[in-house]
mmCIF file of C-alpha atoms and ligand atoms in Angstrom:
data_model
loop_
_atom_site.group_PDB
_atom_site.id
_atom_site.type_symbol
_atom_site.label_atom_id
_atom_site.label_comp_id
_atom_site.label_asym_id
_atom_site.label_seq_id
_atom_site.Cartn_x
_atom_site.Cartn_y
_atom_site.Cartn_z
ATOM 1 C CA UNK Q 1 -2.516 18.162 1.079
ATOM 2 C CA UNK Q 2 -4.570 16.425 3.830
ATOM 3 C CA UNK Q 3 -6.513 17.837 6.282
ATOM 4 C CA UNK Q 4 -9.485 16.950 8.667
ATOM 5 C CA UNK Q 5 -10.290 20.933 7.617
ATOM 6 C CA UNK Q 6 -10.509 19.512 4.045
ATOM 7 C CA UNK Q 7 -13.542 17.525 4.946
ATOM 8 C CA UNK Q 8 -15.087 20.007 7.178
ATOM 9 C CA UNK Q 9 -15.164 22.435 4.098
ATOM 10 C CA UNK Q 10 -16.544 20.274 1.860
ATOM 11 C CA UNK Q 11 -19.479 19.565 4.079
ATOM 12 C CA UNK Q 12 -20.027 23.238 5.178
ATOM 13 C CA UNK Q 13 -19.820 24.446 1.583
ATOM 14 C CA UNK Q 14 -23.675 22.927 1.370
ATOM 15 C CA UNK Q 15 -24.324 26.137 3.336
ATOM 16 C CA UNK Q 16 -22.003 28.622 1.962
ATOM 17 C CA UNK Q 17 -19.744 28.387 4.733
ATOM 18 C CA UNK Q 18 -15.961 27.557 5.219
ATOM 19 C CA UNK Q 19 -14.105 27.196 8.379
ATOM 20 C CA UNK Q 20 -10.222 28.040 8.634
ATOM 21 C CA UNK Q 21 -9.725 26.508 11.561
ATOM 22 C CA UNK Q 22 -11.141 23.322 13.699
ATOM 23 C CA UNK Q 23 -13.160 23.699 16.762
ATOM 24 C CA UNK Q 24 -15.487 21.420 18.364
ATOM 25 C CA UNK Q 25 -18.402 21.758 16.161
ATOM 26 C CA UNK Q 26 -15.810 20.574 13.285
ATOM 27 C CA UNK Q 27 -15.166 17.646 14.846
ATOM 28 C CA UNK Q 28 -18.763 16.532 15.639
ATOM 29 C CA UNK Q 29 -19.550 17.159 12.147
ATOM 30 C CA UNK Q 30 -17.148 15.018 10.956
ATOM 31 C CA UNK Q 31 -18.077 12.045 13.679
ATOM 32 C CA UNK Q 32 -21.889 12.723 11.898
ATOM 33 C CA UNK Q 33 -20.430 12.125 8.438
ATOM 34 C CA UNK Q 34 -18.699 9.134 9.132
ATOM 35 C CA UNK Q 35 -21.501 7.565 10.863
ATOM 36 C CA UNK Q 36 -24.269 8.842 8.625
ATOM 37 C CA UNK Q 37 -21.513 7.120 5.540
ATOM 38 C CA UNK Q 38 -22.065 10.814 4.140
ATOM 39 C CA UNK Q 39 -18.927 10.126 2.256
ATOM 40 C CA UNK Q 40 -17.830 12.676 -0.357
ATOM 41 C CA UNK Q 41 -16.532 15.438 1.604
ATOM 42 C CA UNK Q 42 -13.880 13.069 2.984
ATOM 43 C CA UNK Q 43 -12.952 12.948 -1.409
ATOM 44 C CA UNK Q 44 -11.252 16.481 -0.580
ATOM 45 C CA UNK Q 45 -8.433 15.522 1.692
ATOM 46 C CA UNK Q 46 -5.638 14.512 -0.754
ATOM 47 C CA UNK Q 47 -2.581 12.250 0.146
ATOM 48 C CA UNK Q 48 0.619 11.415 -2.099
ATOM 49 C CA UNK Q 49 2.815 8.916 -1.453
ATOM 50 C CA UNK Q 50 5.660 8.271 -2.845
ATOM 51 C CA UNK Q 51 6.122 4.396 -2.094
ATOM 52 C CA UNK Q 52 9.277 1.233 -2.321
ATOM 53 C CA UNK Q 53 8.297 -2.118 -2.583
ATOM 54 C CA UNK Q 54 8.680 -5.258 -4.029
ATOM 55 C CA UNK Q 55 7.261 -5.596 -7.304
ATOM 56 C CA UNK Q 56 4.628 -8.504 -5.798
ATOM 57 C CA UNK Q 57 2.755 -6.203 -3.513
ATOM 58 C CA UNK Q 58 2.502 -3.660 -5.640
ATOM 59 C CA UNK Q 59 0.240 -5.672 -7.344
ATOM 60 C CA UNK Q 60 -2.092 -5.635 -4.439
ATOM 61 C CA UNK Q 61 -1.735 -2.481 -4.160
ATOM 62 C CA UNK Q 62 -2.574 -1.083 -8.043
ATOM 63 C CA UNK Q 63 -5.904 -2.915 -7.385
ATOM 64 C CA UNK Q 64 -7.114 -0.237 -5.563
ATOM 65 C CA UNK Q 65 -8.817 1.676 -8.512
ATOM 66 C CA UNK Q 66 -9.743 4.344 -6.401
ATOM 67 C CA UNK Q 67 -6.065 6.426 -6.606
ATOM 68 C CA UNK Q 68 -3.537 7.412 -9.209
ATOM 69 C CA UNK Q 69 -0.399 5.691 -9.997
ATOM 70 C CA UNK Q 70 2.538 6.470 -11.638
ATOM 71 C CA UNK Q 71 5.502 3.995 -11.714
ATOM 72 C CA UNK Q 72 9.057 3.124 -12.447
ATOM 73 C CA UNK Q 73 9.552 2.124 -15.735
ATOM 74 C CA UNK Q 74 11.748 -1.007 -16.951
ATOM 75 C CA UNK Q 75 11.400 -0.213 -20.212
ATOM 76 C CA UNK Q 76 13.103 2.975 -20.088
ATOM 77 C CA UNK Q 77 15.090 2.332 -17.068
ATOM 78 C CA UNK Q 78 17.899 -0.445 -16.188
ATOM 79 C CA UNK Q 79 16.630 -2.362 -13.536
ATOM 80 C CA UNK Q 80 18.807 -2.478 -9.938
ATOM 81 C CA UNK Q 81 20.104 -5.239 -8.306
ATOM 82 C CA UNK Q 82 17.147 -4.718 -5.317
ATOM 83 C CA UNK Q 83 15.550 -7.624 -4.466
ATOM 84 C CA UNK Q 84 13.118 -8.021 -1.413
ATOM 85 C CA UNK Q 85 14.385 -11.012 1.221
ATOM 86 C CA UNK Q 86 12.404 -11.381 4.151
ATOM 87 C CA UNK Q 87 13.730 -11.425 7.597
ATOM 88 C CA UNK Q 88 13.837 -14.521 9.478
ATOM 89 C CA UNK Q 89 10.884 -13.720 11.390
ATOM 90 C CA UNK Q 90 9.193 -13.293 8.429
ATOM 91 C CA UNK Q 91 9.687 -16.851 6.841
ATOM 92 C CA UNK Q 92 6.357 -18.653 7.713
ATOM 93 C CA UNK Q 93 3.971 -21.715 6.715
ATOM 94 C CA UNK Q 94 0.207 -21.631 5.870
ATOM 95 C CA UNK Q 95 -2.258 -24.052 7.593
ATOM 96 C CA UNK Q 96 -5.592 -24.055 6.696
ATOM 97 C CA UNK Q 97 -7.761 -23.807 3.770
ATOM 98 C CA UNK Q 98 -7.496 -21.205 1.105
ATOM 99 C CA UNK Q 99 -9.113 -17.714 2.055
ATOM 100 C CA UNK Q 100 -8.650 -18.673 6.318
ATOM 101 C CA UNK Q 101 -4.978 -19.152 5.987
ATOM 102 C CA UNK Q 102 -3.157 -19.230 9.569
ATOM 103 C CA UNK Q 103 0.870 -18.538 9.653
ATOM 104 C CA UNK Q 104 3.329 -19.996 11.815
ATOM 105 C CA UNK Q 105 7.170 -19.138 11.899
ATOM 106 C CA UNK Q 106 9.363 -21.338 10.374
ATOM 107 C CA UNK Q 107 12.337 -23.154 12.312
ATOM 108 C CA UNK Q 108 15.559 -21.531 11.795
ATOM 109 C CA UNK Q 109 17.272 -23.669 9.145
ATOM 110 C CA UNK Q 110 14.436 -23.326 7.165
ATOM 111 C CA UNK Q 111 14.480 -19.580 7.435
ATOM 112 C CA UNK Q 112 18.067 -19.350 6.534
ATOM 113 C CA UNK Q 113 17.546 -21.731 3.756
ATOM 114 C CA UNK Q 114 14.708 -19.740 1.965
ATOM 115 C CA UNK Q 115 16.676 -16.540 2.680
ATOM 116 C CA UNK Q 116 19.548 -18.803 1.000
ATOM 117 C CA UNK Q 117 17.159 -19.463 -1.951
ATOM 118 C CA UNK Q 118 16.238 -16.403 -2.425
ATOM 119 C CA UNK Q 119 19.463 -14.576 -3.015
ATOM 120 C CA UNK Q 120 20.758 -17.257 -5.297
ATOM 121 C CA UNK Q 121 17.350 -16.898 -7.521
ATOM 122 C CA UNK Q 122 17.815 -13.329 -7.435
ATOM 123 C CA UNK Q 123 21.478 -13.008 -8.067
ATOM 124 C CA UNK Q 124 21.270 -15.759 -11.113
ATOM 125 C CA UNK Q 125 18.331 -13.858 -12.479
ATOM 126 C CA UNK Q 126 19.607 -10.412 -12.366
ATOM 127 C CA UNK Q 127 23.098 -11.577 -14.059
ATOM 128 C CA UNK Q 128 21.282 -13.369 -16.771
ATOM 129 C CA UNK Q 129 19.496 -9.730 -17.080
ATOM 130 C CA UNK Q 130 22.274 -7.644 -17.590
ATOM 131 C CA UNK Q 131 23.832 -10.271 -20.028
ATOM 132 C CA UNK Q 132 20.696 -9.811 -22.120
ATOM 133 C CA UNK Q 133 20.918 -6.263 -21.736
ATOM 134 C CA UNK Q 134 24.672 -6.049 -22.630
ATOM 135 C CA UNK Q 135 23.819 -7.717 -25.562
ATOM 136 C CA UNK Q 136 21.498 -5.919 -26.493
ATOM 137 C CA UNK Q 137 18.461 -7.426 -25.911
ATOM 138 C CA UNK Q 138 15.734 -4.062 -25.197
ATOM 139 C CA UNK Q 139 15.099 -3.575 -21.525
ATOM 140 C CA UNK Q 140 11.712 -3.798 -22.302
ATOM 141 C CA UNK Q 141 12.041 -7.427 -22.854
ATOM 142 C CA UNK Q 142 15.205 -8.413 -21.194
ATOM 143 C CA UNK Q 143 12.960 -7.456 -17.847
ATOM 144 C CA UNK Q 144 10.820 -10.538 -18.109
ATOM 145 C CA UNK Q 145 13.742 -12.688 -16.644
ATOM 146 C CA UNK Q 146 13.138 -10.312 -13.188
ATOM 147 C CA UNK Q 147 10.972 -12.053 -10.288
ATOM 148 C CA UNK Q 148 8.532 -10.361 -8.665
ATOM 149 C CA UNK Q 149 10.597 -9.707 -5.404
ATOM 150 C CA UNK Q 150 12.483 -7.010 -7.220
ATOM 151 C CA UNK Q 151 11.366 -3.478 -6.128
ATOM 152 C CA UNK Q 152 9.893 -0.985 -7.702
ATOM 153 C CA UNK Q 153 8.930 1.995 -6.919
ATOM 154 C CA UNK Q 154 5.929 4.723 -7.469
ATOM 155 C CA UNK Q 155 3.837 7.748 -6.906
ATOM 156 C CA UNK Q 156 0.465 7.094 -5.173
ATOM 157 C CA UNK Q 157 -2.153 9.755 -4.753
ATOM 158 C CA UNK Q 158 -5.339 9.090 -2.991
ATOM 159 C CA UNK Q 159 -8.168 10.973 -1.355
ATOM 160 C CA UNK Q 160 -8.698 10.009 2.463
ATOM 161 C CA UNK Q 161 -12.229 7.708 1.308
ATOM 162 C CA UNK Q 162 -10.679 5.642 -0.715
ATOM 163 C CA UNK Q 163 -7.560 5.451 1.808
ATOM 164 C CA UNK Q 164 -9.886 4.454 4.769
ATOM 165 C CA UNK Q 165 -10.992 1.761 2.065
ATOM 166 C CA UNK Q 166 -7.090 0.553 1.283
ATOM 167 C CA UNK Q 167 -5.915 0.400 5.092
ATOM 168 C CA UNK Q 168 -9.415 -0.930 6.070
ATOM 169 C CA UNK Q 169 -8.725 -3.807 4.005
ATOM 170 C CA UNK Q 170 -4.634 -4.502 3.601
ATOM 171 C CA UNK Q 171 -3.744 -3.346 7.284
ATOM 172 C CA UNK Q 172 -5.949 -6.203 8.444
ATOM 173 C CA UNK Q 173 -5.013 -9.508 9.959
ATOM 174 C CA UNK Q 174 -6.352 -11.076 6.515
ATOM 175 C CA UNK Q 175 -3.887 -8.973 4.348
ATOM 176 C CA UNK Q 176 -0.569 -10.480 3.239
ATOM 177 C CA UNK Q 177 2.089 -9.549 5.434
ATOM 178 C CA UNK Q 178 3.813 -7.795 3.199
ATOM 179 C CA UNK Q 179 1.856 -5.307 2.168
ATOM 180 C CA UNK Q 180 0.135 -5.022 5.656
ATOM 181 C CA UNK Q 181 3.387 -3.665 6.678
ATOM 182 C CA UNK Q 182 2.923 -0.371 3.821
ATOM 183 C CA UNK Q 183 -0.914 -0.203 4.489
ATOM 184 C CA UNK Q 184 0.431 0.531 8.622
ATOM 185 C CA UNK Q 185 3.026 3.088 7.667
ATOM 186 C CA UNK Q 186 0.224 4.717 5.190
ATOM 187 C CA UNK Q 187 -2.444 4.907 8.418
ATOM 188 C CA UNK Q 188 0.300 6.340 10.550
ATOM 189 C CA UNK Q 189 0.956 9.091 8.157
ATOM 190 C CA UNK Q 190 -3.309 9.216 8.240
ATOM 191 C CA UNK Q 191 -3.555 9.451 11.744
ATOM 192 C CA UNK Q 192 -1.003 12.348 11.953
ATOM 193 C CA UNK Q 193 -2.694 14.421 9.151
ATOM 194 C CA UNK Q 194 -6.254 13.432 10.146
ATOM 195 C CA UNK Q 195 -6.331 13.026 13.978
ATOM 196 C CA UNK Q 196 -10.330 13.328 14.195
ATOM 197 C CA UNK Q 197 -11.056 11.693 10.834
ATOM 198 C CA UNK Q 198 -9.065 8.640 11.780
ATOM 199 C CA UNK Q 199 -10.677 8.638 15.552
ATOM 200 C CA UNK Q 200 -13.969 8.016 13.806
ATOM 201 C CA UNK Q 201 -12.653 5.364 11.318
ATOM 202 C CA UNK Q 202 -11.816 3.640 14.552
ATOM 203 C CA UNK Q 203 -15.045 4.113 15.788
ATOM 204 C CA UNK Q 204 -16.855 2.995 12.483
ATOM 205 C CA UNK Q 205 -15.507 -0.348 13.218
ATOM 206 C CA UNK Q 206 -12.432 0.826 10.420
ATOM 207 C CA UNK Q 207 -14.749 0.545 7.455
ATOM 208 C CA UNK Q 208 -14.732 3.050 5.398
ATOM 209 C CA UNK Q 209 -17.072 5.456 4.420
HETATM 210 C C1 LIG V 301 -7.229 -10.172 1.738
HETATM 211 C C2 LIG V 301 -7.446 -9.874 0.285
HETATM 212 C C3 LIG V 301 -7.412 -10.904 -0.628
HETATM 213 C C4 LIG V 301 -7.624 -10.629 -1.995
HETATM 214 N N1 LIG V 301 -7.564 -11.665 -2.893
HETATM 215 C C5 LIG V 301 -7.776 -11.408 -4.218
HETATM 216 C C6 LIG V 301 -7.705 -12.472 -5.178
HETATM 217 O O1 LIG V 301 -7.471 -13.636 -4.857
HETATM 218 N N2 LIG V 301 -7.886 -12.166 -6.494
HETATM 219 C C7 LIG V 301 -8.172 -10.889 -6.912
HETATM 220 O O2 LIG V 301 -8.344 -10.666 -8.096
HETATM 221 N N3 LIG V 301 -8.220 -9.868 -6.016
HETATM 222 C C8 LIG V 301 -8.033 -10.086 -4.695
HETATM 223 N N4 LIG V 301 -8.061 -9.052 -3.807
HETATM 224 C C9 LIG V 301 -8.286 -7.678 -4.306
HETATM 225 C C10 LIG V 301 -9.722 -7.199 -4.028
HETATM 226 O O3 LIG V 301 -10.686 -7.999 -4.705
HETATM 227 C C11 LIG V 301 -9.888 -5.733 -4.475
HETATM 228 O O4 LIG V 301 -9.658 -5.630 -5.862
HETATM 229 C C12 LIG V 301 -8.904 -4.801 -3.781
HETATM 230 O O5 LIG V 301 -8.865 -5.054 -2.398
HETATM 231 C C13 LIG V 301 -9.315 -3.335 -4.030
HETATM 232 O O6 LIG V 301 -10.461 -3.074 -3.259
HETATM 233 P P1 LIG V 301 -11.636 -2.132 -3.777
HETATM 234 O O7 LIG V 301 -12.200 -2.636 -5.056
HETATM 235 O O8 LIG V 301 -12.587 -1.979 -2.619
HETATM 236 O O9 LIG V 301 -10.843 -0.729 -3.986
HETATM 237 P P2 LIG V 301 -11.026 0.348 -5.134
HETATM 238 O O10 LIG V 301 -10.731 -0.249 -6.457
HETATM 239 O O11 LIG V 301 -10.185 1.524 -4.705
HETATM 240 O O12 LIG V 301 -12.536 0.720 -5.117
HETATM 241 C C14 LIG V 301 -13.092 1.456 -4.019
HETATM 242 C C15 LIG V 301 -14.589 1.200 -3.979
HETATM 243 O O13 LIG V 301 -15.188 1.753 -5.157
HETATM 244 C C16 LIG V 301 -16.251 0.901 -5.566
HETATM 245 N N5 LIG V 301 -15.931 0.366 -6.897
HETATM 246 C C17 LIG V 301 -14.747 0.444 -7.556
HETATM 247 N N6 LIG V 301 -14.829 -0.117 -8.769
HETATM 248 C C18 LIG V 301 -16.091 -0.583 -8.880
HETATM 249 C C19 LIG V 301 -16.779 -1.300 -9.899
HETATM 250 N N7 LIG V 301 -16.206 -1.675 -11.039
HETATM 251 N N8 LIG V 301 -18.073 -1.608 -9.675
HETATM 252 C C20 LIG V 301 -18.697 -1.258 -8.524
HETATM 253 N N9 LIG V 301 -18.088 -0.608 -7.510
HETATM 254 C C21 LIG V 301 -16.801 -0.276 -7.689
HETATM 255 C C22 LIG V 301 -16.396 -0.203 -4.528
HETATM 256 O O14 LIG V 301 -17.297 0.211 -3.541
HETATM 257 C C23 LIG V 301 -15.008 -0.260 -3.942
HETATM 258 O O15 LIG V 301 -14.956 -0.806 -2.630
HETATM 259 C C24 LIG V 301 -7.874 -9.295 -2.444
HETATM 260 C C25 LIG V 301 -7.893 -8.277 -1.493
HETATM 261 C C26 LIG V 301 -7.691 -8.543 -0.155
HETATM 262 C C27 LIG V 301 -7.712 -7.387 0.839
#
């Protein structure tokens, strides 16, 4: 559904025009909206994403009011035994002070140990789950025993603004690792759909709109 076209039209319609394909003036006009922060007609490119992820950056992610969500239930569905562990590499320590936060890696016997931790949390919680469950205990409930490393999974659908706003924000150096991982895949997909549109992000200094 996304298109650099998308945003041309929406700009030319001001003067009852609309373009079926791009040529330079196209692209110009789109380097003026961005720069100008003329933001609407980049409302008419549509993505929809359909994501995986741990249950903990979701979170970050639903805070982006700006989009539509619609998720896996664990009331009406039994959960899987899907749990996010992160790779070695991805073990780390903060130093600093809240909000400038730097990471380091961890050795590796601390890495394996947390990986260690990790499973055993998960695989105590998830058997204590389908216990409940087996019991008879509603899912609805019986969930609450889950941690938030267990993934979930949901539709996203977002217009390109408010998309320039997400990666501008969670694929940046101050985003949680985690999620900056998602918010890079999401800009590829961006960059492939909106090759001029994303040029002048970059340009903009990657703020959005
Ligand atoms: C590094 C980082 C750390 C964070 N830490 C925390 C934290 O500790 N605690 C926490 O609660 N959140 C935290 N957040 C979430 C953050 O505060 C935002 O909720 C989130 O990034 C969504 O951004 P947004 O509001 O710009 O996006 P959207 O909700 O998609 O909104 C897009 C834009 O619409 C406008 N807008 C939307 N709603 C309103 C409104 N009600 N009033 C006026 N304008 C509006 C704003 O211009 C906004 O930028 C963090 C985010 C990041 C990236």
């Amino acid at each position: 559904m996304a298109s650099d076209l998308a945003v041309v039209n929406g700009a030319r319609v001001s003067f009852a025009r609309h373009k079926t394909e791009m040529d330079e003036s196209d692209e110009g006009l789109i380097r003026f909206l961005m720069r100008e922060r003329h933001a609407s007609p980049f409302e008419h490119s549509v993505f929809r994403f359909h994501v995986r992820c741990p249950i903990f950056v979701a979170r970050e992610w639903f805070r982006h009011r700006w989009s539509s969500f619609n998720e896996f239930s664990l009331r009406y569905a039994k959960a899987t035994e899907d749990f996010y562990v992160p790779e070695p590499d991805d073990v780390r320590t903060q130093i600093g002070k809240p909000g400038a936060y730097s990471f380091e890696p961890v050795d590796d016997e601390l890495a394996e140990r947390t990986r260690e931790e990790f499973r055993e949390v998960y695989e105590q919680a998830f058997a204590t789950y389908e216990r409940l469950v087996e019991a008879g205990v509603a899912r609805e409930l019986a969930r609450s025993v889950l941690p938030v490393g267990a993934y979930t999974e949901f539709y996203w659908t977002v217009n390109a603004r408010a998309l320039m706003n997400f990666v501008s924000l969670r694929a940046a150096d101050a985003a949680q690792r985690e999620i900056r991982k998602y918010a890079e895949a999401v800009e590829a997909f961006f960059a492939e759909k909106m090759p001029v549109t994303h040029a002048a992000f970059e340009a903009a200094g990657r703020i959005a709109p």
